[in-house]
Tab-separated table of C-alpha atoms in Angstrom:
chain	number	residue	atom	x	y	z
A	261	ALA	CA	-20.367	-92.976	59.042
A	262	GLN	CA	-18.159	-94.225	61.805
A	263	SER	CA	-18.252	-92.387	65.083
A	264	VAL	CA	-17.000	-92.670	68.622
A	265	THR	CA	-18.763	-91.420	71.732
A	266	GLN	CA	-17.060	-90.688	75.010
A	267	LEU	CA	-19.470	-90.562	77.925
A	268	GLY	CA	-18.654	-87.715	80.276
A	269	SER	CA	-16.612	-84.686	79.309
A	270	HIS	CA	-15.239	-84.459	82.859
A	271	VAL	CA	-14.477	-87.247	85.319
A	272	SER	CA	-13.141	-86.652	88.809
A	273	VAL	CA	-11.681	-89.368	91.033
A	274	SER	CA	-9.724	-89.467	94.253
A	275	GLU	CA	-6.114	-90.530	94.286
A	276	GLY	CA	-5.986	-94.322	94.619
A	277	ALA	CA	-9.517	-94.834	93.270
A	278	LEU	CA	-10.489	-96.727	90.144
A	279	VAL	CA	-10.404	-94.797	86.891
A	280	LEU	CA	-13.071	-95.677	84.321
A	281	LEU	CA	-13.381	-93.679	81.113
A	282	ARG	CA	-16.094	-94.801	78.731
A	283	CYS	CA	-15.946	-95.085	74.966
A	284	ASN	CA	-18.491	-96.532	72.545
A	285	TYR	CA	-18.044	-96.831	68.813
A	286	SER	CA	-20.454	-97.269	65.956
A	287	SER	CA	-19.422	-99.837	63.431
A	288	SER	CA	-20.846	-102.993	61.969
A	289	VAL	CA	-17.348	-104.365	61.527
A	290	PRO	CA	-14.954	-104.200	64.501
A	291	PRO	CA	-12.572	-101.362	63.810
A	292	TYR	CA	-9.167	-100.571	65.198
A	293	LEU	CA	-9.522	-98.659	68.467
A	294	PHE	CA	-7.150	-96.382	70.305
A	295	TRP	CA	-6.826	-94.388	73.493
A	296	TYR	CA	-4.661	-91.287	73.546
A	297	VAL	CA	-3.693	-89.040	76.447
A	298	GLN	CA	-2.937	-85.342	76.276
A	299	TYR	CA	-1.146	-83.612	79.121
A	300	PRO	CA	-1.471	-79.817	79.383
A	301	ASN	CA	0.192	-77.938	76.524
A	302	GLN	CA	1.357	-81.125	74.848
A	303	GLY	CA	0.426	-83.226	71.850
A	304	LEU	CA	-1.333	-86.573	72.031
A	305	GLN	CA	0.459	-89.687	73.216
A	306	LEU	CA	-0.716	-93.211	72.440
A	307	LEU	CA	-1.827	-95.111	75.559
A	308	LEU	CA	-2.931	-98.343	73.923
A	309	LYS	CA	-4.559	-99.788	70.839
A	310	TYR	CA	-6.811	-102.675	69.870
A	311	THR	CA	-6.126	-104.306	66.518
A	312	SER	CA	-8.225	-107.487	66.718
A	313	ALA	CA	-5.777	-109.593	68.676
A	314	ALA	CA	-6.465	-109.901	72.434
A	315	THR	CA	-9.655	-108.216	73.647
A	316	LEU	CA	-7.961	-107.000	76.840
A	317	VAL	CA	-5.274	-104.538	75.888
A	318	LYS	CA	-2.621	-103.298	78.265
A	319	GLY	CA	-1.060	-99.915	77.749
A	320	ILE	CA	1.416	-97.587	79.333
A	321	ASN	CA	1.202	-96.100	82.841
A	322	GLY	CA	-0.937	-98.987	84.165
A	323	PHE	CA	-3.924	-98.370	81.897
A	324	GLU	CA	-5.844	-101.094	80.121
A	325	ALA	CA	-8.948	-101.325	77.969
A	326	GLU	CA	-11.298	-104.141	77.089
A	327	PHE	CA	-12.880	-104.513	73.677
A	328	LYS	CA	-16.474	-105.752	73.965
A	329	LYS	CA	-18.031	-106.373	70.583
A	330	SER	CA	-21.510	-107.083	71.996
A	331	GLU	CA	-21.538	-103.677	73.683
A	332	THR	CA	-19.516	-101.846	70.976
A	333	SER	CA	-17.402	-100.503	73.808
A	334	PHE	CA	-13.735	-99.932	74.536
A	335	HIS	CA	-13.626	-98.518	78.054
A	336	LEU	CA	-10.341	-97.410	79.613
A	337	THR	CA	-9.523	-98.392	83.190
A	338	LYS	CA	-6.785	-98.048	85.748
A	339	PRO	CA	-7.096	-99.726	89.172
A	340	SER	CA	-5.548	-96.893	91.191
A	341	ALA	CA	-5.426	-93.272	90.073
A	342	HIS	CA	-2.307	-91.196	90.528
A	343	MET	CA	-2.090	-87.427	90.550
A	344	SER	CA	0.023	-87.598	87.396
A	345	ASP	CA	-2.918	-89.192	85.524
A	346	ALA	CA	-4.711	-85.846	85.409
A	347	ALA	CA	-5.014	-85.134	81.696
A	348	GLU	CA	-7.440	-85.273	78.809
A	349	TYR	CA	-8.119	-88.667	77.260
A	350	PHE	CA	-9.310	-89.305	73.743
A	351	CYS	CA	-10.804	-92.461	72.306
A	352	ALA	CA	-10.339	-92.901	68.560
A	353	VAL	CA	-11.431	-95.346	65.900
A	354	ARG	CA	-9.877	-96.246	62.598
A	355	PRO	CA	-12.516	-97.905	60.487
A	356	TYR	CA	-11.586	-101.302	59.123
A	357	GLY	CA	-10.282	-100.662	55.623
A	358	GLY	CA	-10.411	-96.941	56.303
A	359	SER	CA	-8.700	-94.656	53.847
A	360	GLN	CA	-5.020	-94.056	54.659
A	361	GLY	CA	-5.532	-94.875	58.314
A	362	ASN	CA	-7.519	-91.774	59.204
A	363	LEU	CA	-8.563	-91.652	62.835
A	364	ILE	CA	-11.928	-90.439	64.050
A	365	PHE	CA	-11.686	-88.996	67.549
A	366	GLY	CA	-14.157	-88.686	70.359
A	367	LYS	CA	-14.659	-85.335	72.027
A	368	GLY	CA	-12.409	-86.163	74.931
A	369	THR	CA	-12.762	-86.730	78.669
A	370	LYS	CA	-10.871	-84.543	81.091
A	371	LEU	CA	-9.735	-86.529	84.122
A	372	SER	CA	-9.150	-84.749	87.431
A	373	VAL	CA	-7.496	-86.524	90.353
A	374	LYS	CA	-8.171	-85.215	93.855
A	375	PRO	CA	-5.615	-85.717	96.621
B	228	ASP	CA	11.593	-92.363	68.076
B	229	VAL	CA	9.864	-90.340	65.409
B	230	LYS	CA	9.968	-86.651	66.082
B	231	VAL	CA	7.257	-84.349	64.786
B	232	THR	CA	8.144	-80.686	65.115
B	233	GLN	CA	5.681	-77.856	64.805
B	234	SER	CA	7.501	-74.595	64.228
B	235	SER	CA	5.580	-72.441	66.718
B	236	ARG	CA	3.975	-73.267	70.078
B	237	TYR	CA	2.055	-70.008	70.254
B	238	LEU	CA	1.073	-67.665	67.448
B	239	VAL	CA	-0.960	-64.457	67.387
B	240	LYS	CA	-2.131	-63.146	64.026
B	241	ARG	CA	-4.472	-60.439	62.819
B	242	THR	CA	-7.727	-61.023	60.977
B	243	GLY	CA	-7.125	-61.216	57.233
B	244	GLU	CA	-3.470	-62.217	57.485
B	245	LYS	CA	-2.124	-65.206	55.576
B	246	VAL	CA	-0.844	-67.697	58.127
B	247	PHE	CA	1.528	-70.615	57.630
B	248	LEU	CA	1.772	-73.439	60.154
B	249	GLU	CA	4.706	-75.731	59.569
B	250	CYS	CA	5.172	-79.362	60.504
B	251	VAL	CA	8.369	-81.327	59.981
B	252	GLN	CA	9.037	-85.015	60.681
B	253	ASP	CA	12.422	-86.659	60.947
B	254	MET	CA	11.414	-90.146	59.747
B	255	ASP	CA	10.242	-91.388	56.386
B	256	HIS	CA	6.507	-91.446	57.118
B	257	GLU	CA	4.222	-91.368	54.118
B	258	ASN	CA	1.135	-89.986	55.806
B	259	MET	CA	0.792	-86.585	57.431
B	260	PHE	CA	-2.268	-84.962	58.961
B	261	TRP	CA	-3.492	-81.630	60.260
B	262	TYR	CA	-6.116	-81.550	62.984
B	263	ARG	CA	-7.653	-78.715	64.922
B	264	GLN	CA	-8.630	-79.217	68.533
B	265	ASP	CA	-11.350	-77.222	70.237
B	266	PRO	CA	-12.815	-77.676	73.738
B	267	GLY	CA	-15.782	-80.005	73.693
B	268	LEU	CA	-15.282	-80.893	70.032
B	269	GLY	CA	-12.225	-83.138	70.216
B	270	LEU	CA	-9.939	-83.353	67.203
B	271	ARG	CA	-11.256	-82.692	63.743
B	272	LEU	CA	-9.333	-83.535	60.586
B	273	ILE	CA	-8.618	-80.588	58.301
B	274	TYR	CA	-6.410	-82.100	55.592
B	275	PHE	CA	-4.122	-85.054	55.137
B	276	SER	CA	-1.475	-86.132	52.700
B	277	TYR	CA	-0.325	-89.640	51.839
B	278	ASP	CA	2.541	-88.661	49.558
B	279	VAL	CA	4.508	-85.707	48.280
B	280	LYS	CA	2.289	-83.262	46.387
B	281	MET	CA	-0.783	-85.331	47.279
B	282	LYS	CA	-3.500	-83.933	49.521
B	283	GLU	CA	-6.980	-84.896	50.574
B	284	LYS	CA	-9.668	-82.913	52.338
B	285	GLY	CA	-10.656	-83.962	55.801
B	286	ASP	CA	-13.858	-83.102	57.617
B	287	ILE	CA	-13.383	-79.321	57.921
B	288	PRO	CA	-11.198	-78.046	55.062
B	289	GLU	CA	-13.010	-74.749	54.501
B	290	GLY	CA	-10.736	-71.747	54.955
B	291	TYR	CA	-7.582	-73.859	54.841
B	292	SER	CA	-5.164	-75.187	52.267
B	293	VAL	CA	-2.047	-77.345	52.542
B	294	SER	CA	1.253	-77.866	50.826
B	295	ARG	CA	3.550	-80.873	50.755
B	296	GLU	CA	6.498	-80.225	48.477
B	297	LYS	CA	8.863	-82.502	50.409
B	298	LYS	CA	8.080	-85.731	52.220
B	299	GLU	CA	9.183	-84.444	55.605
B	300	ARG	CA	7.262	-81.153	55.575
B	301	PHE	CA	3.504	-80.537	55.625
B	302	SER	CA	2.290	-76.959	55.800
B	303	LEU	CA	-1.149	-75.729	56.753
B	304	ILE	CA	-2.149	-72.394	55.242
B	305	LEU	CA	-4.866	-70.055	56.397
B	306	GLU	CA	-5.425	-67.893	53.344
B	307	SER	CA	-7.182	-65.115	55.262
B	308	ALA	CA	-7.251	-65.753	58.977
B	309	SER	CA	-10.511	-65.220	60.828
B	310	THR	CA	-11.310	-65.205	64.530
B	311	ASN	CA	-13.173	-68.515	64.265
B	312	GLN	CA	-9.885	-70.135	63.308
B	313	THR	CA	-8.510	-69.458	66.767
B	314	SER	CA	-7.682	-72.959	67.928
B	315	MET	CA	-5.026	-75.524	68.777
B	316	TYR	CA	-3.576	-77.089	65.630
B	317	LEU	CA	-2.003	-80.528	65.806
B	318	CYS	CA	0.124	-82.199	63.173
B	319	ALA	CA	0.501	-85.974	63.064
B	320	THR	CA	2.429	-88.467	60.975
B	321	LYS	CA	1.999	-92.153	60.310
B	322	ARG	CA	3.735	-94.910	58.421
B	323	GLN	CA	1.591	-97.633	56.838
B	324	GLY	CA	0.771	-100.168	59.528
B	325	SER	CA	1.976	-98.065	62.431
B	326	SER	CA	0.370	-95.681	64.888
B	327	TYR	CA	0.103	-91.917	64.732
B	328	THR	CA	2.793	-89.666	66.180
B	329	PHE	CA	1.662	-86.181	67.148
B	330	GLY	CA	3.507	-82.905	67.395
B	331	SER	CA	3.151	-80.694	70.457
B	332	GLY	CA	0.665	-78.394	68.775
B	333	THR	CA	0.458	-74.738	67.782
B	334	ARG	CA	-1.981	-72.570	69.682
B	335	LEU	CA	-3.135	-69.933	67.203
B	336	THR	CA	-5.001	-66.826	68.270
B	337	VAL	CA	-6.524	-64.604	65.588
B	338	VAL	CA	-7.361	-61.104	66.794
């Protein structure tokens, strides 16, 4: 079965520092991959998605992610953290040919940004 | 933009009560989903529906049922609420070929 693993349930960075949130997937065939962000007391918002076009995907709010097939990874980065980036981030995979587009989510990484 | 509206942000119910969580979308999306979100567990799929009156079990359907009588509305039903169903419930919709759109969630507490 497909799965996605997010390394680190909590990540803390200083304002202005690099943000790196890790995501690895298990799949023999490259799936569709997504990053979502959830701000406190809100639903999930799509940050970016990989659908087998460019391997470097740019999203909203300055985030980007690189698909690396050899490492089965889809890590999320942002060069300079802002206080407003504090939120929970979820990596998700939709298996290639998956039924009705169901997403499988990782367990989430909570990002804290220190002043 | 697609809007997904969940009827309640916060809900407190008693053990054994029948609970209805409602989700309404204002676009013509075929697919609708119910997830529950728990700390450290991420989002887990309870049920989904790809058409009116159609439903499929997700990963954790036990203790839940769903209803989709109209395309825009997808209801999650807790037949007899229990304390282990205290959670955040998220509804999502999707058109074929597009991305998910999530509602703001309903935080349910069962006492």
